[in-house]
């Protein structure tokens, strides 16, 4: 168990640019979640995968956001045409199923200038 | 929809003392789970303790215990014999199992400072 890995740890980008984050869940975990956390707040749910299927998306996930998990293993979260309001910590978590608790990664901190 | 409320943005405790962090929640579901997560500065979020709603007995994990009041929808965390390493942001969270509400819903957090 190497834990949930996220890359990069930090990303600074200019407004209007596209960014992509990667998450590698714990190997046997079939469920993968993306959350967004702004400073001083709790994480907010963005989207959820079971294996390669994206089963739920939050209304927070605008058209500029897209997530994939092509082979049911790692996942990517892409933000197109970034805005300053996208600045946040993006957390990935995985679990083997319900009700097993989620295991979180260290997150990717995005700063949009 | 689920909501989780943490009314204490900040708390402090003297080392070796006991502190209680408050949390209330609201859900229309009958089957759900409650969690306390700890997020140290610049480090990953880790699970501290969890409680299944159908269990009347309060969960305990070493120095951490909860006071689960289902009727009042209250779920407080007690930390006994506080240690410097307990300093972190603590998040209360709920998770239902039915329908489309599988995601974890977090409160806004309580920043705990442990004073030496």
Coordinates of C-alpha atoms in Angstrom, one line a residue:
Chain A
X1 CA 0.0 0.0 0.0
X2 CA 1.9 3.0 -1.3
X3 CA -1.0 5.4 -0.7
X4 CA -2.8 7.7 -3.1
X5 CA -0.4 9.7 -5.2
X6 CA -1.1 13.0 -6.9
X7 CA 1.0 14.9 -9.4
X8 CA 2.0 17.7 -9.4
X9 CA 2.0 18.9 -5.8
X10 CA 1.9 22.6 -6.9
X11 CA 0.9 24.2 -10.2
X12 CA 1.0 27.9 -11.0
X13 CA -0.6 28.9 -14.3
X14 CA -1.8 32.0 -16.0
X15 CA -5.5 32.7 -16.5
X16 CA -6.8 31.1 -19.6
X17 CA -4.3 28.3 -19.7
X18 CA -5.3 24.6 -19.5
X19 CA -4.0 22.4 -16.7
X20 CA -4.1 18.7 -16.0
X21 CA -3.7 16.8 -12.8
X22 CA -3.0 13.2 -12.2
X23 CA -4.1 10.8 -9.4
X24 CA -2.9 7.3 -8.8
X25 CA -5.1 5.6 -6.3
X26 CA -4.2 2.7 -4.1
X27 CA -3.9 -0.2 -6.5
X28 CA -6.8 -2.4 -5.5
X29 CA -9.2 0.5 -5.0
X30 CA -12.0 0.5 -7.6
X31 CA -13.5 3.9 -6.5
X32 CA -11.9 7.2 -7.1
X33 CA -13.1 10.7 -6.0
X34 CA -12.0 14.2 -6.8
X35 CA -12.6 17.0 -4.3
X36 CA -11.8 20.7 -4.3
X37 CA -10.7 22.5 -1.2
X38 CA -10.4 26.3 -0.8
X39 CA -8.5 27.9 2.0
X40 CA -10.1 27.5 5.4
X41 CA -12.9 25.3 4.0
X42 CA -13.7 21.6 3.9
X43 CA -13.4 19.7 0.7
X44 CA -16.2 19.8 -1.8
X45 CA -17.1 16.9 -3.9
X46 CA -16.4 17.2 -7.7
X47 CA -16.8 13.8 -9.2
X48 CA -16.7 10.0 -8.6
X49 CA -15.6 7.0 -10.6
X50 CA -16.3 3.4 -10.1
X51 CA -13.7 1.6 -12.1
X52 CA -13.6 3.5 -15.4
X53 CA -17.2 4.7 -15.2
X54 CA -17.8 8.3 -14.1
X55 CA -20.9 7.8 -12.0
X56 CA -21.5 11.2 -10.4
X57 CA -20.6 14.8 -11.1
X58 CA -21.2 17.8 -8.9
X59 CA -22.8 20.9 -10.2
X60 CA -19.4 22.5 -9.2
X61 CA -17.9 20.7 -12.2
X62 CA -18.5 23.3 -14.9
X63 CA -18.0 22.6 -18.6
X64 CA -14.4 23.7 -18.3
X65 CA -13.7 20.7 -16.1
X66 CA -13.3 17.1 -17.3
X67 CA -12.2 14.0 -15.6
X68 CA -11.2 10.6 -16.9
X69 CA -10.2 7.3 -15.6
X70 CA -9.5 5.4 -18.9
X71 CA -8.5 2.0 -17.6
X72 CA -10.0 2.1 -14.1
X73 CA -6.6 2.8 -12.6
X74 CA -5.2 6.4 -12.6
X75 CA -7.3 9.4 -13.2
X76 CA -6.8 12.8 -14.7
X77 CA -8.6 16.1 -14.0
X78 CA -8.3 18.8 -16.7
X79 CA -9.3 22.4 -16.3
X80 CA -9.6 24.4 -19.5
X81 CA -9.4 28.1 -19.7
X82 CA -8.5 28.5 -16.1
X83 CA -9.9 31.3 -14.0
X84 CA -8.7 32.9 -10.8
X85 CA -11.6 31.3 -9.0
X86 CA -10.2 27.9 -9.9
X87 CA -7.3 28.5 -7.4
X88 CA -7.7 25.8 -4.8
X89 CA -6.3 22.5 -3.6
X90 CA -7.6 19.6 -5.7
X91 CA -7.7 16.4 -3.6
X92 CA -8.0 12.9 -4.9
X93 CA -9.2 10.0 -2.8
X94 CA -9.8 6.3 -3.3
X95 CA -11.6 3.5 -1.6
X96 CA -12.3 -0.2 -2.1
X97 CA -16.0 0.3 -1.7
X98 CA -18.7 1.5 0.6
X99 CA -18.6 2.0 3.5
X100 CA -14.8 1.8 3.6
X101 CA -13.4 5.2 4.4
X102 CA -11.7 7.2 1.7
X103 CA -7.9 7.4 1.5
X104 CA -6.7 10.9 0.4
X105 CA -3.7 12.0 -1.5
X106 CA -1.6 15.0 -0.6
X107 CA -3.5 17.1 -3.2
X108 CA -2.4 19.4 -6.0
X109 CA -2.4 23.1 -5.1
X110 CA -3.4 25.2 -8.1
X111 CA -2.7 28.9 -8.3
X112 CA -4.1 30.9 -11.2
X113 CA -2.5 34.3 -11.7
Chain B
X1 CA -29.0 16.7 0.6
X2 CA -26.6 16.4 3.5
X3 CA -25.2 19.3 5.4
X4 CA -22.5 19.2 8.1
X5 CA -21.9 22.2 10.4
X6 CA -18.9 22.9 12.6
X7 CA -19.6 26.0 14.6
X8 CA -16.1 26.3 16.1
X9 CA -13.6 27.7 13.5
X10 CA -10.8 27.6 16.1
X11 CA -10.1 25.8 19.4
X12 CA -7.1 25.5 21.6
X13 CA -6.2 23.1 24.3
X14 CA -3.3 22.8 26.8
X15 CA -1.1 19.8 26.2
X16 CA -2.3 16.7 28.2
X17 CA -5.8 18.2 28.6
X18 CA -9.0 17.2 27.0
X19 CA -10.8 19.0 24.2
X20 CA -14.2 18.5 22.5
X21 CA -14.9 19.5 18.9
X22 CA -18.5 20.0 18.0
X23 CA -20.3 18.9 14.8
X24 CA -24.0 18.8 13.8
X25 CA -25.3 17.3 10.6
X26 CA -28.5 17.0 8.7
X27 CA -29.6 14.1 6.5
X28 CA -32.9 12.6 5.4
X29 CA -31.2 9.2 5.0
X30 CA -31.6 6.5 7.6
X31 CA -28.4 4.7 6.9
X32 CA -25.2 6.8 7.0
X33 CA -21.8 7.0 8.4
X34 CA -20.0 9.8 10.2
X35 CA -16.3 10.6 10.2
X36 CA -13.7 12.8 11.8
X37 CA -10.8 13.5 9.5
X38 CA -7.6 15.3 10.6
X39 CA -5.6 17.5 8.2
X40 CA -2.2 18.6 9.5
X41 CA -0.6 21.6 7.8
X42 CA 0.6 20.7 4.3
X43 CA -0.1 17.1 4.9
X44 CA -2.7 14.7 3.7
X45 CA -6.1 14.2 5.3
X46 CA -6.3 11.1 7.4
X47 CA -9.2 9.4 9.1
X48 CA -9.4 9.7 12.9
X49 CA -12.5 7.9 13.7
X50 CA -15.8 6.7 12.2
X51 CA -19.3 5.9 13.5
X52 CA -22.0 3.9 11.9
X53 CA -25.4 5.5 12.5
X54 CA -27.1 2.2 13.3
X55 CA -24.7 1.6 16.2
X56 CA -25.7 3.1 19.5
X57 CA -22.3 2.6 21.1
X58 CA -19.9 5.5 20.7
X59 CA -16.8 4.8 18.7
X60 CA -13.4 5.0 20.4
X61 CA -9.9 4.9 19.0
X62 CA -7.2 5.3 21.7
X63 CA -7.3 8.9 22.8
X64 CA -10.1 9.8 20.4
X65 CA -13.8 9.2 21.1
X66 CA -17.1 10.5 19.9
X67 CA -20.4 11.4 21.5
X68 CA -23.0 10.4 18.9
X69 CA -26.5 11.7 19.6
X70 CA -28.6 10.5 16.7
X71 CA -31.8 12.2 17.6
X72 CA -30.0 15.5 18.0
X73 CA -27.9 14.9 14.9
X74 CA -24.8 15.7 16.9
X75 CA -21.4 14.1 16.5
X76 CA -18.7 15.6 18.7
X77 CA -15.1 14.5 18.9
X78 CA -13.3 14.2 22.2
X79 CA -9.5 14.2 22.3
X80 CA -8.0 13.1 25.6
X81 CA -4.5 13.7 26.8
X82 CA -3.9 16.1 23.9
X83 CA -0.5 16.0 22.3
X84 CA 1.4 18.5 20.2
X85 CA 1.0 16.3 17.2
X86 CA -2.8 16.6 17.5
X87 CA -2.6 20.2 16.2
X88 CA -4.4 20.2 12.9
X89 CA -7.6 21.1 11.1
X90 CA -10.3 18.7 12.0
X91 CA -13.2 18.0 9.6
X92 CA -16.4 16.3 10.5
X93 CA -18.0 14.5 7.5
X94 CA -21.0 12.4 6.7
X95 CA -21.6 9.8 4.0
X96 CA -24.8 8.1 3.0
X97 CA -25.0 4.9 1.1
X98 CA -28.2 5.2 -0.9
X99 CA -29.1 6.8 -4.2
X100 CA -26.7 9.3 -5.7
X101 CA -25.4 10.7 -2.4
X102 CA -22.4 8.5 -2.0
X103 CA -20.0 11.3 -1.7
X104 CA -18.5 12.5 1.5
X105 CA -19.9 15.8 2.8
X106 CA -17.5 17.8 4.9
X107 CA -18.0 20.6 7.4
X108 CA -15.9 23.8 7.3
X109 CA -13.4 22.5 9.8
X110 CA -12.1 23.4 13.3
X111 CA -8.5 24.5 13.6
X112 CA -7.1 22.9 16.8
X113 CA -4.0 24.4 18.5
X114 CA -2.2 22.5 21.2
X115 CA -0.4 24.7 23.6
X116 CA 2.8 23.4 25.3

